[in-house]
Amino acid sequence: MLVSLYYWSVFVAVDDQNFLQGFRSNWTLTRGRRLRLFGLGVTVLFVGIAVTPEPPGFRRLSSAVPPLVLTQLVAAVVTVYTLATTARADDQLRSLEPPVDTDARPGSAGIPA
């Protein structure tokens, strides 16, 4: 469920949609692609964990630079990588054809006109 709503903030902040429009747009955008997006999220998470050093091991790397500074620099790089991955995936999702909805019934409740 959270994978389906990951890009909600993009719709609200970038596309200037309101709260509900952002949810609807995001739900439609991720329809049929949720498993792949989940895999992308897990991959980004593991990359972040892999490159984030543990403080005890990091202290042995350099005694001149405090470990906190090095940890914060790595965290900044991981944050930029995560945001870049999110932006690129959003661009790719928007350029794809929308999936065919076989259950759509025009005129039924809950479907916007």
mmCIF file with all atom_site columns, C-alpha atoms in Angstrom:
data_model
loop_
_atom_site.group_PDB
_atom_site.id
_atom_site.type_symbol
_atom_site.label_atom_id
_atom_site.label_alt_id
_atom_site.label_comp_id
_atom_site.label_asym_id
_atom_site.label_entity_id
_atom_site.label_seq_id
_atom_site.pdbx_PDB_ins_code
_atom_site.Cartn_x
_atom_site.Cartn_y
_atom_site.Cartn_z
_atom_site.occupancy
_atom_site.B_iso_or_equiv
_atom_site.pdbx_formal_charge
_atom_site.auth_seq_id
_atom_site.auth_comp_id
_atom_site.auth_asym_id
_atom_site.auth_atom_id
_atom_site.pdbx_PDB_model_num
ATOM 1   C CA . MET A 1 1   ? 0.000   0.000  0.000   1.00 0.00 ? 1   MET A CA 1
ATOM 2   C CA . LEU A 1 2   ? 2.762   2.446  0.868   1.00 0.00 ? 2   LEU A CA 1
ATOM 3   C CA . VAL A 1 3   ? 4.493   1.716  -2.419  1.00 0.00 ? 3   VAL A CA 1
ATOM 4   C CA . SER A 1 4   ? 1.344   2.898  -4.172  1.00 0.00 ? 4   SER A CA 1
ATOM 5   C CA . LEU A 1 5   ? 1.458   6.244  -2.379  1.00 0.00 ? 5   LEU A CA 1
ATOM 6   C CA . TYR A 1 6   ? 5.188   6.934  -2.513  1.00 0.00 ? 6   TYR A CA 1
ATOM 7   C CA . TYR A 1 7   ? 4.957   9.621  -5.218  1.00 0.00 ? 7   TYR A CA 1
ATOM 8   C CA . TRP A 1 8   ? 2.066   11.453 -3.574  1.00 0.00 ? 8   TRP A CA 1
ATOM 9   C CA . SER A 1 9   ? 4.334   14.282 -2.430  1.00 0.00 ? 9   SER A CA 1
ATOM 10  C CA . VAL A 1 10  ? 5.538   14.798 -6.003  1.00 0.00 ? 10  VAL A CA 1
ATOM 11  C CA . PHE A 1 11  ? 1.974   15.349 -7.193  1.00 0.00 ? 11  PHE A CA 1
ATOM 12  C CA . VAL A 1 12  ? 1.234   17.749 -4.345  1.00 0.00 ? 12  VAL A CA 1
ATOM 13  C CA . ALA A 1 13  ? 4.494   19.724 -4.451  1.00 0.00 ? 13  ALA A CA 1
ATOM 14  C CA . VAL A 1 14  ? 5.394   19.704 -8.142  1.00 0.00 ? 14  VAL A CA 1
ATOM 15  C CA . ASP A 1 15  ? 2.027   19.387 -9.893  1.00 0.00 ? 15  ASP A CA 1
ATOM 16  C CA . ASP A 1 16  ? 0.220   21.618 -7.367  1.00 0.00 ? 16  ASP A CA 1
ATOM 17  C CA . GLN A 1 17  ? -2.573  19.122 -6.731  1.00 0.00 ? 17  GLN A CA 1
ATOM 18  C CA . ASN A 1 18  ? -4.552  19.007 -3.537  1.00 0.00 ? 18  ASN A CA 1
ATOM 19  C CA . PHE A 1 19  ? -4.409  16.187 -1.007  1.00 0.00 ? 19  PHE A CA 1
ATOM 20  C CA . LEU A 1 20  ? -7.002  13.915 -2.633  1.00 0.00 ? 20  LEU A CA 1
ATOM 21  C CA . GLN A 1 21  ? -6.025  14.643 -6.231  1.00 0.00 ? 21  GLN A CA 1
ATOM 22  C CA . GLY A 1 22  ? -2.451  13.683 -5.364  1.00 0.00 ? 22  GLY A CA 1
ATOM 23  C CA . PHE A 1 23  ? -3.588  10.349 -3.918  1.00 0.00 ? 23  PHE A CA 1
ATOM 24  C CA . ARG A 1 24  ? -5.748  9.591  -6.949  1.00 0.00 ? 24  ARG A CA 1
ATOM 25  C CA . SER A 1 25  ? -3.041  10.542 -9.428  1.00 0.00 ? 25  SER A CA 1
ATOM 26  C CA . ASN A 1 26  ? -0.424  8.541  -7.549  1.00 0.00 ? 26  ASN A CA 1
ATOM 27  C CA . TRP A 1 27  ? -2.664  5.484  -7.261  1.00 0.00 ? 27  TRP A CA 1
ATOM 28  C CA . THR A 1 28  ? -3.319  5.607  -11.013 1.00 0.00 ? 28  THR A CA 1
ATOM 29  C CA . LEU A 1 29  ? 0.346   6.151  -11.850 1.00 0.00 ? 29  LEU A CA 1
ATOM 30  C CA . THR A 1 30  ? 1.544   3.131  -9.864  1.00 0.00 ? 30  THR A CA 1
ATOM 31  C CA . ARG A 1 31  ? -1.274  0.758  -10.907 1.00 0.00 ? 31  ARG A CA 1
ATOM 32  C CA . GLY A 1 32  ? 0.199   -2.407 -12.372 1.00 0.00 ? 32  GLY A CA 1
ATOM 33  C CA . ARG A 1 33  ? 3.757   -1.472 -11.390 1.00 0.00 ? 33  ARG A CA 1
ATOM 34  C CA . ARG A 1 34  ? 3.682   -1.795 -7.618  1.00 0.00 ? 34  ARG A CA 1
ATOM 35  C CA . LEU A 1 35  ? 5.836   -4.907 -7.351  1.00 0.00 ? 35  LEU A CA 1
ATOM 36  C CA . ARG A 1 36  ? 8.600   -3.336 -9.433  1.00 0.00 ? 36  ARG A CA 1
ATOM 37  C CA . LEU A 1 37  ? 8.449   -0.163 -7.361  1.00 0.00 ? 37  LEU A CA 1
ATOM 38  C CA . PHE A 1 38  ? 8.674   -2.229 -4.193  1.00 0.00 ? 38  PHE A CA 1
ATOM 39  C CA . GLY A 1 39  ? 11.779  -3.928 -5.619  1.00 0.00 ? 39  GLY A CA 1
ATOM 40  C CA . LEU A 1 40  ? 13.277  -0.543 -6.455  1.00 0.00 ? 40  LEU A CA 1
ATOM 41  C CA . GLY A 1 41  ? 12.610  0.674  -2.908  1.00 0.00 ? 41  GLY A CA 1
ATOM 42  C CA . VAL A 1 42  ? 14.224  -2.412 -1.388  1.00 0.00 ? 42  VAL A CA 1
ATOM 43  C CA . THR A 1 43  ? 17.241  -2.019 -3.676  1.00 0.00 ? 43  THR A CA 1
ATOM 44  C CA . VAL A 1 44  ? 17.695  1.642  -2.728  1.00 0.00 ? 44  VAL A CA 1
ATOM 45  C CA . LEU A 1 45  ? 17.341  0.720  0.943   1.00 0.00 ? 45  LEU A CA 1
ATOM 46  C CA . PHE A 1 46  ? 20.036  -1.962 0.711   1.00 0.00 ? 46  PHE A CA 1
ATOM 47  C CA . VAL A 1 47  ? 22.382  0.342  -1.201  1.00 0.00 ? 47  VAL A CA 1
ATOM 48  C CA . GLY A 1 48  ? 21.930  2.921  1.550   1.00 0.00 ? 48  GLY A CA 1
ATOM 49  C CA . ILE A 1 49  ? 22.637  0.356  4.239   1.00 0.00 ? 49  ILE A CA 1
ATOM 50  C CA . ALA A 1 50  ? 25.650  -1.017 2.364   1.00 0.00 ? 50  ALA A CA 1
ATOM 51  C CA . VAL A 1 51  ? 27.387  2.327  1.956   1.00 0.00 ? 51  VAL A CA 1
ATOM 52  C CA . THR A 1 52  ? 26.542  3.743  5.373   1.00 0.00 ? 52  THR A CA 1
ATOM 53  C CA . PRO A 1 53  ? 29.474  2.908  7.612   1.00 0.00 ? 53  PRO A CA 1
ATOM 54  C CA . GLU A 1 54  ? 29.239  1.672  11.147  1.00 0.00 ? 54  GLU A CA 1
ATOM 55  C CA . PRO A 1 55  ? 30.848  4.102  13.592  1.00 0.00 ? 55  PRO A CA 1
ATOM 56  C CA . PRO A 1 56  ? 33.332  1.622  15.163  1.00 0.00 ? 56  PRO A CA 1
ATOM 57  C CA . GLY A 1 57  ? 34.751  0.572  11.792  1.00 0.00 ? 57  GLY A CA 1
ATOM 58  C CA . PHE A 1 58  ? 34.787  4.115  10.550  1.00 0.00 ? 58  PHE A CA 1
ATOM 59  C CA . ARG A 1 59  ? 36.931  5.325  13.426  1.00 0.00 ? 59  ARG A CA 1
ATOM 60  C CA . ARG A 1 60  ? 39.750  3.091  12.263  1.00 0.00 ? 60  ARG A CA 1
ATOM 61  C CA . LEU A 1 61  ? 39.650  4.613  8.761   1.00 0.00 ? 61  LEU A CA 1
ATOM 62  C CA . SER A 1 62  ? 40.695  8.081  9.732   1.00 0.00 ? 62  SER A CA 1
ATOM 63  C CA . SER A 1 63  ? 41.655  9.508  13.064  1.00 0.00 ? 63  SER A CA 1
ATOM 64  C CA . ALA A 1 64  ? 42.028  13.016 11.578  1.00 0.00 ? 64  ALA A CA 1
ATOM 65  C CA . VAL A 1 65  ? 38.388  13.400 10.580  1.00 0.00 ? 65  VAL A CA 1
ATOM 66  C CA . PRO A 1 66  ? 35.752  12.850 13.232  1.00 0.00 ? 66  PRO A CA 1
ATOM 67  C CA . PRO A 1 67  ? 33.550  9.842  12.475  1.00 0.00 ? 67  PRO A CA 1
ATOM 68  C CA . LEU A 1 68  ? 30.407  11.923 12.796  1.00 0.00 ? 68  LEU A CA 1
ATOM 69  C CA . VAL A 1 69  ? 31.449  14.172 9.909   1.00 0.00 ? 69  VAL A CA 1
ATOM 70  C CA . LEU A 1 70  ? 32.205  11.190 7.678   1.00 0.00 ? 70  LEU A CA 1
ATOM 71  C CA . THR A 1 71  ? 28.915  9.543  8.581   1.00 0.00 ? 71  THR A CA 1
ATOM 72  C CA . GLN A 1 72  ? 27.010  12.729 7.760   1.00 0.00 ? 72  GLN A CA 1
ATOM 73  C CA . LEU A 1 73  ? 28.767  13.072 4.405   1.00 0.00 ? 73  LEU A CA 1
ATOM 74  C CA . VAL A 1 74  ? 27.863  9.510  3.478   1.00 0.00 ? 74  VAL A CA 1
ATOM 75  C CA . ALA A 1 75  ? 24.281  10.077 4.623   1.00 0.00 ? 75  ALA A CA 1
ATOM 76  C CA . ALA A 1 76  ? 24.088  13.178 2.409   1.00 0.00 ? 76  ALA A CA 1
ATOM 77  C CA . VAL A 1 77  ? 25.262  11.178 -0.614  1.00 0.00 ? 77  VAL A CA 1
ATOM 78  C CA . VAL A 1 78  ? 22.720  8.432  0.142   1.00 0.00 ? 78  VAL A CA 1
ATOM 79  C CA . THR A 1 79  ? 19.959  11.038 0.419   1.00 0.00 ? 79  THR A CA 1
ATOM 80  C CA . VAL A 1 80  ? 20.859  12.576 -2.938  1.00 0.00 ? 80  VAL A CA 1
ATOM 81  C CA . TYR A 1 81  ? 20.970  9.088  -4.491  1.00 0.00 ? 81  TYR A CA 1
ATOM 82  C CA . THR A 1 82  ? 17.539  8.247  -3.053  1.00 0.00 ? 82  THR A CA 1
ATOM 83  C CA . LEU A 1 83  ? 16.002  11.481 -4.330  1.00 0.00 ? 83  LEU A CA 1
ATOM 84  C CA . ALA A 1 84  ? 17.588  11.050 -7.762  1.00 0.00 ? 84  ALA A CA 1
ATOM 85  C CA . THR A 1 85  ? 16.277  7.494  -7.991  1.00 0.00 ? 85  THR A CA 1
ATOM 86  C CA . THR A 1 86  ? 12.817  8.675  -6.981  1.00 0.00 ? 86  THR A CA 1
ATOM 87  C CA . ALA A 1 87  ? 12.803  11.484 -9.548  1.00 0.00 ? 87  ALA A CA 1
ATOM 88  C CA . ARG A 1 88  ? 14.038  9.210  -12.332 1.00 0.00 ? 88  ARG A CA 1
ATOM 89  C CA . ALA A 1 89  ? 11.463  6.527  -11.542 1.00 0.00 ? 89  ALA A CA 1
ATOM 90  C CA . ASP A 1 90  ? 8.738   9.182  -11.509 1.00 0.00 ? 90  ASP A CA 1
ATOM 91  C CA . ASP A 1 91  ? 9.823   10.407 -14.949 1.00 0.00 ? 91  ASP A CA 1
ATOM 92  C CA . GLN A 1 92  ? 9.818   6.859  -16.296 1.00 0.00 ? 92  GLN A CA 1
ATOM 93  C CA . LEU A 1 93  ? 6.397   6.081  -14.818 1.00 0.00 ? 93  LEU A CA 1
ATOM 94  C CA . ARG A 1 94  ? 4.894   9.213  -16.347 1.00 0.00 ? 94  ARG A CA 1
ATOM 95  C CA . SER A 1 95  ? 6.282   8.373  -19.789 1.00 0.00 ? 95  SER A CA 1
ATOM 96  C CA . LEU A 1 96  ? 4.783   4.855  -19.829 1.00 0.00 ? 96  LEU A CA 1
ATOM 97  C CA . GLU A 1 97  ? 1.374   4.064  -21.212 1.00 0.00 ? 97  GLU A CA 1
ATOM 98  C CA . PRO A 1 98  ? -1.239  3.729  -18.479 1.00 0.00 ? 98  PRO A CA 1
ATOM 99  C CA . PRO A 1 99  ? -2.191  0.112  -17.799 1.00 0.00 ? 99  PRO A CA 1
ATOM 100 C CA . VAL A 1 100 ? -5.496  -1.135 -19.138 1.00 0.00 ? 100 VAL A CA 1
ATOM 101 C CA . ASP A 1 101 ? -8.145  -1.234 -16.430 1.00 0.00 ? 101 ASP A CA 1
ATOM 102 C CA . THR A 1 102 ? -10.442 -4.142 -17.244 1.00 0.00 ? 102 THR A CA 1
ATOM 103 C CA . ASP A 1 103 ? -12.740 -3.462 -14.278 1.00 0.00 ? 103 ASP A CA 1
ATOM 104 C CA . ALA A 1 104 ? -13.578 0.133  -15.201 1.00 0.00 ? 104 ALA A CA 1
ATOM 105 C CA . ARG A 1 105 ? -17.276 0.789  -15.615 1.00 0.00 ? 105 ARG A CA 1
ATOM 106 C CA . PRO A 1 106 ? -18.139 4.296  -16.739 1.00 0.00 ? 106 PRO A CA 1
ATOM 107 C CA . GLY A 1 107 ? -20.796 5.871  -14.603 1.00 0.00 ? 107 GLY A CA 1
ATOM 108 C CA . SER A 1 108 ? -20.190 3.743  -11.529 1.00 0.00 ? 108 SER A CA 1
ATOM 109 C CA . ALA A 1 109 ? -19.647 5.315  -8.138  1.00 0.00 ? 109 ALA A CA 1
ATOM 110 C CA . GLY A 1 110 ? -16.156 6.460  -7.247  1.00 0.00 ? 110 GLY A CA 1
ATOM 111 C CA . ILE A 1 111 ? -14.908 6.893  -10.799 1.00 0.00 ? 111 ILE A CA 1
ATOM 112 C CA . PRO A 1 112 ? -14.207 10.522 -11.734 1.00 0.00 ? 112 PRO A CA 1
ATOM 113 C CA . ALA A 1 113 ? -15.940 11.761 -14.849 1.00 0.00 ? 113 ALA A CA 1
#
